[in-house]
Every structure is written in structure tokens, then in C-alpha cells.
Amino acid sequence: GAVVSQHPSRVICKSGTSVKIECRSLDFQATTMFWYRQFPKKSLMLMATSNEGSKATYEQGVEKDKFLINHASLTLSTLTVTSAHPEDSSFYICSARSIGGGADGNTIYFGEGSWLTVV
Amino acid sequence: AQSVTQPDIHITVSEGASLELRCNYSYGATPYLFWYVQSPGQGLQLLLKYFSGDTLVQGIKGFEAEFKRSQSSFNLRKPSVHWSDAAEYFCAAAGKSTFGDGTTLTVKP
């Protein structure tokens, strides 16, 4: 199946600093990528939908100035957590929806997730 | 509004027993439907998907799912569960990437 790579897989940062998480579709193009946050033993919470070449669409309650999303190309989206605080510590997952036809078209593939710890 | 519901929060089955995880969707039209599995601390792995055509779809790891339009369901099944199947399972619909709340599967020896 298609591969979505997230980097870094684990990151520890100091409170007040910013941290960037990358999401790359390695062998397919994705005009749409999604960013989620997952708390322990909880489901995925969709944070925002990232569309290549345009502004991200944020879900209600998600601070767009704190969680900056950029989708600069058909294979890369980034999430930057600005002025991170301990309550931002979480597991962040991205997904990418493949474009085009064929068996893999419109399929959503997930990255491996990134653990963020803010100390 | 689009939604996906997984009625069972936690299911426990014995190793070797059959498994069925329930998923119901609410959409205006037939959505693209997916099942994913997540092991602790890991991302989500695609098990199978339904777009159209044959309503019984086969996936990886011996899983299958059946789309039933009349019941708005897309239940996941496996005839014989292995201990390694213990994980969190998510049903999802494409469009706005709508997810169910997940079902935790525990496998008893």
C-alpha cells in the first residue's frame, strides 16, 4: 500500500518554543491531507484539513494561530505547534488522501504518528 | 451531518473465536468506507476499504467487511482471531475523514 511518512516520530521541546512536524506521501500525490490529535485511549480528533496551495480548514475549537498548517506541495504538509505548552503534549497523526483513479484513488493513508512532549 | 458510529467501545474474544466489529454510517450518499487498525503508540494501518461494487470486501490479515446499504452498516469480521489482533479498530468514511470512536479489541488466551 501507499506510504505516508511522519517526522519526527518523537520530539521533546521546551515550553514556549515551536516545533514542526512533517507529513510526506512517499509514493503518491495528495491534494488533501488531514491532521489529527489523539489523546490516550481516545479516538482521533480531526484538527484541520490541509489542501495543497490553499489555506487549511480548521475544525471548531482548534486554534489556527497555534497550530499552523502548511501544504506546500502535493507530497508534503507540515504542522507547526507554536509557543508549545505542556497541555499540547499529545500524539499527532497525519493522513493523506491519494488522488487520481485506480484502486488507490481516494484512499486515505496514515502516517505513523508523532509523539510531542512539552516540558 | 456526516457521521460514523462504532457502538462497541470494548470487545473481548477468545483466541480462535470469530469476531465482528460493528460500524454504522450516516451519509447522504454511499460513502467511501474504511477500516483501520492501530497498535499502541503506532499510526493507523489500512485493513480494507469499500468504494463500490461487491459488497463483501477482503482485507489484510484475514479480515473482511460487508457493506449493507439497507442497514447503513460496514461491519468488520474475522473468522478466527489471533492474539496479535488485539488493538484499536477504527471505522472511517472519506469525504471529511470522519472516524468512529474506535473499538478496543482484547484477545483472551
Coordinates of C-alpha atoms in Angstrom, one line a residue:
Chain A
G1 CA 0.0 0.0 0.0
A2 CA 0.9 3.6 -0.2
V3 CA 3.2 5.1 2.4
V4 CA 2.9 8.2 4.5
S5 CA 5.9 9.2 6.5
Q6 CA 5.8 11.5 9.6
H7 CA 8.8 13.1 11.0
P8 CA 9.9 13.3 13.8
S9 CA 8.3 10.3 15.4
R10 CA 9.1 11.6 18.9
V11 CA 10.0 15.1 19.9
I12 CA 10.6 16.8 23.2
C13 CA 10.6 20.6 23.4
K14 CA 10.6 23.3 26.0
S15 CA 7.6 25.2 26.9
G16 CA 7.3 28.3 24.8
T17 CA 9.2 27.0 21.8
S18 CA 7.8 25.9 18.5
V19 CA 8.0 22.5 16.9
K20 CA 7.3 21.4 13.4
I21 CA 6.0 18.0 12.3
E22 CA 6.3 16.9 8.7
C23 CA 3.9 14.6 6.8
R24 CA 5.0 13.2 3.5
S25 CA 3.3 11.0 1.0
L26 CA 6.2 9.0 -0.4
D27 CA 4.8 7.3 -3.4
F28 CA 1.6 9.1 -4.3
Q29 CA 0.3 12.6 -4.6
A30 CA -2.2 14.1 -2.2
T31 CA -4.1 17.3 -2.7
T32 CA -5.7 16.8 0.7
M33 CA -4.0 15.9 4.0
F34 CA -5.6 15.7 7.4
W35 CA -4.1 16.4 10.9
Y36 CA -5.4 14.7 14.0
R37 CA -4.7 14.7 17.6
Q38 CA -5.1 11.7 19.7
F39 CA -5.3 11.5 23.5
P40 CA -4.6 8.3 25.4
K41 CA -7.3 5.7 24.9
K42 CA -9.3 8.2 22.8
S43 CA -10.3 8.4 19.2
L44 CA -8.8 10.6 16.7
M45 CA -9.8 14.3 16.8
L46 CA -9.6 15.9 13.4
M47 CA -7.8 19.2 13.8
A48 CA -7.7 20.5 10.3
T49 CA -7.9 19.7 6.6
S50 CA -4.9 20.8 4.6
N51 CA -5.3 21.5 0.9
E52 CA -2.3 21.9 -1.4
G53 CA -1.8 25.5 -2.3
S54 CA -4.5 26.9 -0.1
K55 CA -5.3 27.7 3.5
A56 CA -6.1 24.9 5.8
T57 CA -9.6 24.4 7.1
Y58 CA -9.6 24.2 10.9
E59 CA -12.2 22.3 13.0
Q60 CA -14.2 24.2 15.6
G61 CA -12.2 24.8 18.7
V62 CA -8.8 24.4 17.1
E63 CA -6.6 27.5 17.3
K64 CA -5.3 28.2 13.9
D65 CA -2.7 30.6 15.2
K66 CA -1.3 28.0 17.5
F67 CA -1.4 25.0 15.1
L68 CA 0.0 26.3 11.8
I69 CA -0.5 24.1 8.8
N70 CA 1.2 24.5 5.5
H71 CA 0.6 22.2 2.5
A72 CA 3.3 23.5 0.1
S73 CA 3.3 20.6 -2.4
L74 CA 1.4 17.5 -3.4
T75 CA 3.5 15.4 -1.1
L76 CA 4.2 17.5 1.9
S77 CA 2.2 19.1 4.7
T78 CA 3.6 20.5 7.9
L79 CA 2.1 21.2 11.3
T80 CA 3.8 23.7 13.5
V81 CA 2.8 23.9 17.1
T82 CA 3.7 27.4 18.1
S83 CA 4.5 28.5 21.7
A84 CA 4.0 25.0 22.9
H85 CA 2.8 24.3 26.4
P86 CA 2.6 21.1 28.4
E87 CA -1.1 20.7 27.5
D88 CA -0.1 20.4 23.9
S89 CA 1.7 17.2 24.6
S90 CA -0.1 14.5 22.6
F91 CA 0.1 12.1 19.7
Y92 CA -0.3 13.9 16.4
I93 CA -1.2 11.9 13.3
C94 CA -1.5 12.9 9.7
S95 CA -3.2 11.3 6.8
A96 CA -3.2 11.8 3.1
R97 CA -5.8 11.1 0.5
S98 CA -4.5 9.8 -2.7
I99 CA -5.6 11.5 -5.9
G100 CA -6.3 10.0 -9.3
G101 CA -8.0 6.9 -10.4
G102 CA -7.3 3.3 -9.9
A103 CA -7.6 1.1 -6.9
D104 CA -5.8 3.5 -4.6
G105 CA -7.6 6.6 -5.7
N106 CA -9.4 8.5 -2.9
T107 CA -7.9 6.2 -0.3
I108 CA -6.7 7.7 3.0
Y109 CA -3.4 6.6 4.3
F110 CA -1.9 7.4 7.6
G111 CA 1.4 8.4 8.9
E112 CA 3.0 6.6 11.9
G113 CA 2.2 9.5 14.2
S114 CA 4.4 11.9 16.2
W115 CA 4.7 12.0 19.9
L116 CA 5.1 15.5 21.2
T117 CA 6.1 16.1 24.8
V118 CA 6.4 19.7 26.0
V119 CA 8.4 20.1 29.2
Chain B
A1 CA -24.2 15.8 9.2
Q2 CA -21.9 13.0 8.2
S3 CA -21.1 10.6 11.0
V4 CA -19.7 7.2 11.7
T5 CA -20.7 5.2 14.8
Q6 CA -19.0 2.3 16.4
P7 CA -21.4 1.1 19.0
D8 CA -18.9 -1.2 20.9
I9 CA -16.3 0.6 22.9
H10 CA -14.5 -2.6 24.0
I11 CA -14.8 -6.2 22.9
T12 CA -13.2 -9.3 24.3
V13 CA -12.9 -12.5 22.5
S14 CA -11.0 -15.7 23.0
E15 CA -8.2 -16.6 20.7
G16 CA -9.5 -18.7 17.8
A17 CA -13.1 -17.4 18.2
S18 CA -14.8 -15.4 15.5
L19 CA -15.0 -11.6 15.6
E20 CA -17.4 -8.9 14.4
L21 CA -16.9 -5.3 15.0
R22 CA -19.8 -3.0 14.2
C23 CA -19.8 0.2 12.2
N24 CA -22.8 2.3 11.2
Y25 CA -22.6 5.4 9.0
S26 CA -24.9 8.3 8.3
Y27 CA -24.3 9.9 4.9
G28 CA -26.3 11.5 2.2
A29 CA -24.9 9.1 -0.4
T30 CA -22.9 5.9 -0.2
P31 CA -19.6 7.0 1.2
Y32 CA -16.2 5.5 0.8
L33 CA -15.7 3.4 3.9
F34 CA -12.6 2.1 5.6
W35 CA -11.4 0.1 8.5
Y36 CA -8.1 0.8 10.2
V37 CA -6.2 -0.9 13.0
Q38 CA -4.0 0.9 15.5
S39 CA -1.5 -0.8 17.8
P40 CA -0.5 1.1 20.9
G41 CA 1.8 4.1 20.2
Q42 CA 1.5 3.5 16.4
G43 CA -0.2 5.1 13.5
L44 CA -3.2 3.6 11.7
Q45 CA -2.9 0.8 9.2
L46 CA -5.5 0.3 6.5
L47 CA -7.2 -3.1 6.7
L48 CA -9.7 -2.7 3.9
K49 CA -11.9 -0.3 2.0
Y50 CA -15.2 -0.2 0.2
F51 CA -15.9 2.2 -2.7
S52 CA -18.4 0.4 -4.8
G53 CA -19.2 -3.0 -6.4
D54 CA -19.0 -6.2 -4.5
T55 CA -20.4 -5.5 -1.0
L56 CA -18.1 -8.1 0.7
V57 CA -14.5 -6.8 0.7
Q58 CA -11.5 -8.7 1.7
G59 CA -8.6 -7.1 3.5
I60 CA -5.3 -7.8 5.0
K61 CA -4.6 -10.1 8.0
G62 CA -7.7 -12.3 7.2
F63 CA -10.2 -9.5 7.8
E64 CA -13.3 -8.9 5.7
A65 CA -16.1 -6.4 5.8
E66 CA -19.6 -6.3 4.4
F67 CA -21.3 -3.2 3.2
K68 CA -25.1 -3.3 3.8
R69 CA -26.8 -0.3 2.4
S70 CA -30.2 -1.2 4.0
Q71 CA -28.6 -1.2 7.4
S72 CA -26.1 1.6 6.8
S73 CA -23.5 -0.7 8.2
F74 CA -20.0 -1.8 7.3
N75 CA -19.1 -4.4 9.9
L76 CA -15.7 -5.9 10.2
R77 CA -15.3 -9.7 10.6
K78 CA -12.6 -12.3 11.1
P79 CA -13.4 -16.0 11.4
S80 CA -10.6 -16.8 13.8
V81 CA -8.9 -14.2 16.0
H82 CA -5.2 -14.3 16.9
W83 CA -3.6 -12.8 19.9
S84 CA -1.8 -10.4 17.7
D85 CA -5.1 -8.9 16.6
A86 CA -5.5 -7.1 19.9
A87 CA -5.6 -3.4 19.0
E88 CA -7.8 -0.5 18.5
Y89 CA -10.0 -0.6 15.4
F90 CA -11.4 2.4 13.7
C91 CA -14.1 2.6 11.1
A92 CA -14.0 5.7 8.8
A93 CA -15.7 7.4 5.9
A94 CA -14.0 9.5 3.3
G95 CA -15.1 13.0 2.5
K96 CA -14.2 14.8 5.6
S97 CA -12.3 11.9 7.0
T98 CA -14.9 11.0 9.6
F99 CA -14.0 8.5 12.2
G100 CA -15.9 6.4 14.6
D101 CA -14.7 6.5 18.2
G102 CA -12.9 3.2 17.9
T103 CA -13.4 -0.3 19.4
T104 CA -10.7 -1.8 21.6
L105 CA -10.2 -5.5 20.9
T106 CA -8.8 -7.7 23.7
V107 CA -8.0 -11.3 22.9
K108 CA -8.1 -13.8 25.7
P109 CA -5.6 -16.8 25.5

